[in-house]
């Protein structure tokens, strides 16, 4: 079926059912819609043509769940439905499924929601963009800086020491470029619970034996998990090899987010 016709049909359906957005896994095209139209890029869906309808629906729902997490984080849609358009199918997707998978509210007793949104979106950008043409990995530890300091040390001169808090506020996107630059340094970022960057290039002095993670996760993930086990903190890691963004709390990985799914609106 013509992709433009599919998107236009989805727009009419979205208006009829009161959907919050249209999420299109097709080539971008011009379409009149009364709700936001979000395009998904960098997904290879050619395999769908060789599948049965049951298999197509299964693959589409899997991709839509991963994409709904991105919609939830970037657009901050926490409820309602979206209409998903694939080359061979149109789905109505309940955003509660994404909310059940990654619910920012669950971390509010440690980290305010706006800070979690900012750190996760920044981490996803680092995972996608890398730096100077190469992939990089890093981690963000959010909690009480004094408690984190008991289990860490500064391996380099702290690039954030003495700077105005306004330039260290992670919820301000204008400050992200410096974070991306410092992400190339070994160590982690430490933030207080208000989202103020306290340090970069910080090494965590924790015993990784206090956590039990699946095989294959490196030292950065182990240290991040361990610090959240010994002090009330939330850790967010960016994997250099796989581009996955993970969230740790109480010594376990609570969220894993794919960065290869990218949305534009």
Coordinates of C-alpha atoms in Angstrom, one line a residue:
X1 CA 0.0 0.0 0.0
X2 CA 1.1 3.6 -0.7
X3 CA 2.9 4.8 2.4
X4 CA 1.5 8.3 2.1
X5 CA -2.0 6.8 2.0
X6 CA -1.2 4.8 5.1
X7 CA -0.1 7.9 7.0
X8 CA -3.1 9.9 5.9
X9 CA -5.4 7.0 7.1
X10 CA -3.6 7.0 10.4
X11 CA -4.2 10.7 10.7
X12 CA -7.9 10.2 10.2
X13 CA -7.9 7.4 12.7
X14 CA -5.9 9.4 15.3
X15 CA -8.5 12.2 15.1
X16 CA -11.4 9.7 15.4
X17 CA -10.1 8.0 18.5
X18 CA -8.4 11.0 20.1
X19 CA -4.9 9.7 19.9
X20 CA -2.1 11.9 21.2
X21 CA 0.2 11.4 18.2
X22 CA 1.0 9.5 15.1
X23 CA 4.2 7.5 15.0
X24 CA 5.3 6.6 11.5
X25 CA 7.8 3.9 10.6
X26 CA 7.7 4.9 6.9
X27 CA 9.5 7.4 4.7
X28 CA 8.7 11.0 5.7
X29 CA 6.0 12.6 3.6
X30 CA 3.7 15.6 3.7
X31 CA 0.5 14.9 5.6
X32 CA -2.2 17.0 7.2
X33 CA -2.7 15.9 10.8
X34 CA -4.3 17.5 13.9
X35 CA -1.9 15.7 16.3
X36 CA 1.9 15.6 16.3
X37 CA 3.4 13.4 13.6
X38 CA 6.6 11.6 14.8
X39 CA 8.9 9.9 12.4
X40 CA 11.0 6.9 13.4
X41 CA 14.4 6.6 11.6
X42 CA 17.2 4.1 11.4
X43 CA 15.1 1.0 11.6
X44 CA 15.4 -1.6 8.8
X45 CA 11.9 -3.0 8.2
X46 CA 12.5 -4.6 4.9
X47 CA 12.2 -8.0 6.6
X48 CA 8.5 -7.5 7.1
X49 CA 7.7 -8.3 3.5
X50 CA 8.9 -11.9 4.0
X51 CA 6.9 -12.5 7.2
X52 CA 3.3 -13.7 7.8
X53 CA 0.8 -11.3 9.1
X54 CA 1.0 -12.7 12.6
X55 CA 4.8 -12.3 12.5
X56 CA 4.5 -8.8 11.1
X57 CA 2.2 -7.7 14.0
X58 CA 4.6 -9.2 16.5
X59 CA 7.6 -7.4 15.1
X60 CA 5.7 -4.1 14.8
X61 CA 4.5 -4.3 18.4
X62 CA 8.0 -5.0 19.6
X63 CA 9.4 -2.0 17.7
X64 CA 6.5 0.2 18.8
X65 CA 7.2 -0.6 22.5
X66 CA 10.8 0.4 22.1
X67 CA 9.8 3.6 20.3
X68 CA 7.1 4.4 22.8
X69 CA 9.8 4.6 25.4
X70 CA 11.5 7.3 23.3
X71 CA 8.2 9.1 22.9
X72 CA 7.6 8.9 26.6
X73 CA 11.0 10.4 27.3
X74 CA 11.3 13.0 24.6
X75 CA 7.6 14.2 24.3
X76 CA 6.8 13.4 28.0
X77 CA 3.5 11.6 26.9
X78 CA 2.7 9.5 30.0
X79 CA -0.8 8.3 29.0
X80 CA -3.2 8.0 26.1
X81 CA -2.8 6.2 22.8
X82 CA -0.8 6.7 19.6
X83 CA -1.4 5.4 16.1
X84 CA 1.6 3.6 14.7
X85 CA 2.1 3.4 10.9
X86 CA 4.2 0.6 9.5
X87 CA 4.7 -0.3 5.8
X88 CA 2.3 -3.2 6.1
X89 CA 0.2 -2.4 9.2
X90 CA -1.5 0.3 11.3
X91 CA -1.5 -0.3 15.1
X92 CA -3.2 1.5 18.0
X93 CA -0.7 1.5 20.9
X94 CA -1.5 2.3 24.6
X95 CA 1.3 4.5 26.0
X96 CA 0.7 2.8 29.4
X97 CA 2.8 -0.1 28.1
X98 CA 5.8 2.2 27.8
X99 CA 5.1 3.7 31.1
X100 CA 5.1 0.3 32.7
X101 CA 8.5 -0.3 31.1
X102 CA 10.1 3.0 32.1
X103 CA 8.2 5.0 34.7
X104 CA 10.1 8.1 35.7
X105 CA 7.8 8.6 38.7
X106 CA 9.4 5.5 40.3
X107 CA 12.6 7.5 40.9
X108 CA 11.1 10.7 42.3
X109 CA 11.9 9.9 45.9
X110 CA 15.6 10.3 44.9
X111 CA 15.5 12.2 41.7
X112 CA 12.9 14.8 40.5
X113 CA 11.2 13.9 37.3
X114 CA 12.6 16.7 35.2
X115 CA 16.1 15.7 36.2
X116 CA 15.6 12.1 35.2
X117 CA 14.1 13.2 31.9
X118 CA 17.1 15.4 31.2
X119 CA 19.7 12.8 32.1
X120 CA 18.1 10.1 30.1
X121 CA 17.7 12.2 27.0
X122 CA 21.3 13.5 27.3
X123 CA 22.5 9.9 27.7
X124 CA 20.6 8.9 24.6
X125 CA 22.2 11.7 22.6
X126 CA 25.6 10.7 23.7
X127 CA 24.9 7.1 22.8
X128 CA 23.7 8.2 19.3
X129 CA 26.2 10.9 18.5
X130 CA 29.4 9.8 20.3
X131 CA 32.2 12.3 19.9
X132 CA 34.6 13.1 17.1
X133 CA 33.3 10.2 15.0
X134 CA 33.7 7.5 17.7
X135 CA 31.4 5.9 20.2
X136 CA 31.9 6.7 23.8
X137 CA 30.6 5.3 27.1
X138 CA 30.0 7.2 30.3
X139 CA 27.8 7.2 33.4
X140 CA 25.8 9.6 35.6
X141 CA 25.4 9.1 39.3
X142 CA 22.6 11.2 40.8
X143 CA 22.2 11.5 44.6
X144 CA 23.7 13.2 47.6
X145 CA 27.2 14.3 46.6
X146 CA 28.5 14.0 50.1
X147 CA 27.4 10.4 50.4
X148 CA 28.7 9.6 46.9
X149 CA 32.1 11.2 47.8
X150 CA 32.6 8.6 50.5
X151 CA 32.8 6.0 47.8
X152 CA 34.7 7.9 45.1
X153 CA 37.7 10.0 44.3
X154 CA 38.7 12.6 41.7
X155 CA 41.2 11.2 39.2
X156 CA 41.6 14.5 37.4
X157 CA 41.0 18.1 38.3
X158 CA 37.3 18.6 38.5
X159 CA 36.2 20.6 35.4
X160 CA 33.0 21.7 37.1
X161 CA 34.6 23.0 40.4
X162 CA 33.9 26.6 41.1
X163 CA 31.5 27.2 38.2
X164 CA 28.2 29.0 38.5
X165 CA 25.4 26.5 39.1
X166 CA 23.5 27.9 36.1
X167 CA 26.2 26.5 33.9
X168 CA 26.0 23.1 35.6
X169 CA 22.3 22.6 35.4
X170 CA 21.7 19.4 33.4
X171 CA 18.0 20.4 32.8
X172 CA 19.3 23.2 30.6
X173 CA 20.1 21.8 27.2
X174 CA 22.5 24.7 26.6
X175 CA 24.9 23.0 29.1
X176 CA 24.8 19.6 27.3
X177 CA 27.6 20.3 24.9
X178 CA 30.2 20.6 27.7
X179 CA 28.9 17.3 29.2
X180 CA 29.3 15.6 25.8
X181 CA 32.9 16.9 25.7
X182 CA 33.8 15.8 29.2
X183 CA 32.1 12.4 28.5
X184 CA 35.3 11.4 26.7
X185 CA 37.2 11.5 30.1
X186 CA 37.5 8.3 32.1
X187 CA 35.2 8.2 35.1
X188 CA 31.7 9.3 35.8
X189 CA 29.6 12.4 36.3
X190 CA 28.2 13.1 39.7
X191 CA 25.0 15.2 40.0
X192 CA 23.0 16.3 43.0
X193 CA 19.3 15.6 43.2
X194 CA 18.5 19.0 41.8
X195 CA 20.4 18.1 38.6
X196 CA 23.4 20.3 39.2
X197 CA 26.6 18.7 37.9
X198 CA 29.1 18.4 40.7
X199 CA 32.0 16.6 39.0
X200 CA 33.3 14.8 35.9
X201 CA 36.2 12.3 35.7
X202 CA 35.2 10.8 39.1
X203 CA 36.2 7.3 39.9
X204 CA 33.9 5.1 42.1
X205 CA 35.6 3.2 44.9
X206 CA 33.0 0.5 45.5
X207 CA 33.2 -3.3 45.7
X208 CA 31.5 -4.7 42.7
X209 CA 31.0 -8.0 44.6
X210 CA 27.9 -6.4 46.3
X211 CA 26.0 -6.7 43.1
X212 CA 25.1 -9.5 40.7
X213 CA 24.7 -8.4 37.1
X214 CA 24.3 -10.5 34.0
X215 CA 27.6 -11.5 32.2
X216 CA 29.0 -9.1 29.6
X217 CA 28.5 -5.8 31.5
X218 CA 31.8 -4.0 32.0
X219 CA 33.4 -2.2 35.0
X220 CA 31.5 1.0 34.4
X221 CA 28.2 -0.8 34.8
X222 CA 29.4 -2.8 37.8
X223 CA 30.6 0.3 39.6
X224 CA 27.4 2.2 38.8
X225 CA 25.3 -0.7 40.1
X226 CA 27.5 -1.0 43.2
X227 CA 27.3 2.7 44.2
X228 CA 23.5 2.6 44.0
X229 CA 23.6 -0.5 46.3
X230 CA 25.6 1.2 49.0
X231 CA 24.0 4.7 48.9
X232 CA 20.6 6.1 47.8
X233 CA 21.4 7.1 44.2
X234 CA 20.3 6.5 40.7
X235 CA 22.9 5.6 38.0
X236 CA 22.5 6.0 34.3
X237 CA 25.1 4.4 32.0
X238 CA 25.9 4.7 28.3
X239 CA 27.4 1.6 26.8
X240 CA 30.2 2.3 24.4
X241 CA 29.9 -1.0 22.5
X242 CA 26.1 -1.5 22.2
X243 CA 24.8 2.1 22.5
X244 CA 22.4 1.0 25.2
X245 CA 21.3 3.3 28.0
X246 CA 20.7 1.6 31.3
X247 CA 19.3 2.8 34.6
X248 CA 20.5 1.3 38.0
X249 CA 18.9 1.6 41.4
X250 CA 19.4 -0.5 44.6
X251 CA 22.2 -2.4 42.8
X252 CA 20.2 -3.7 39.9
X253 CA 19.5 -2.6 36.3
X254 CA 15.9 -1.4 36.2
X255 CA 15.7 0.0 32.7
X256 CA 17.4 -0.7 29.4
X257 CA 16.8 1.6 26.5
X258 CA 17.8 1.2 22.8
X259 CA 19.5 4.2 21.2
X260 CA 19.3 2.9 17.6
X261 CA 15.6 3.9 17.5
X262 CA 15.5 7.6 16.8
X263 CA 12.5 9.8 16.5
X264 CA 12.0 13.2 14.9
X265 CA 8.9 15.5 14.8

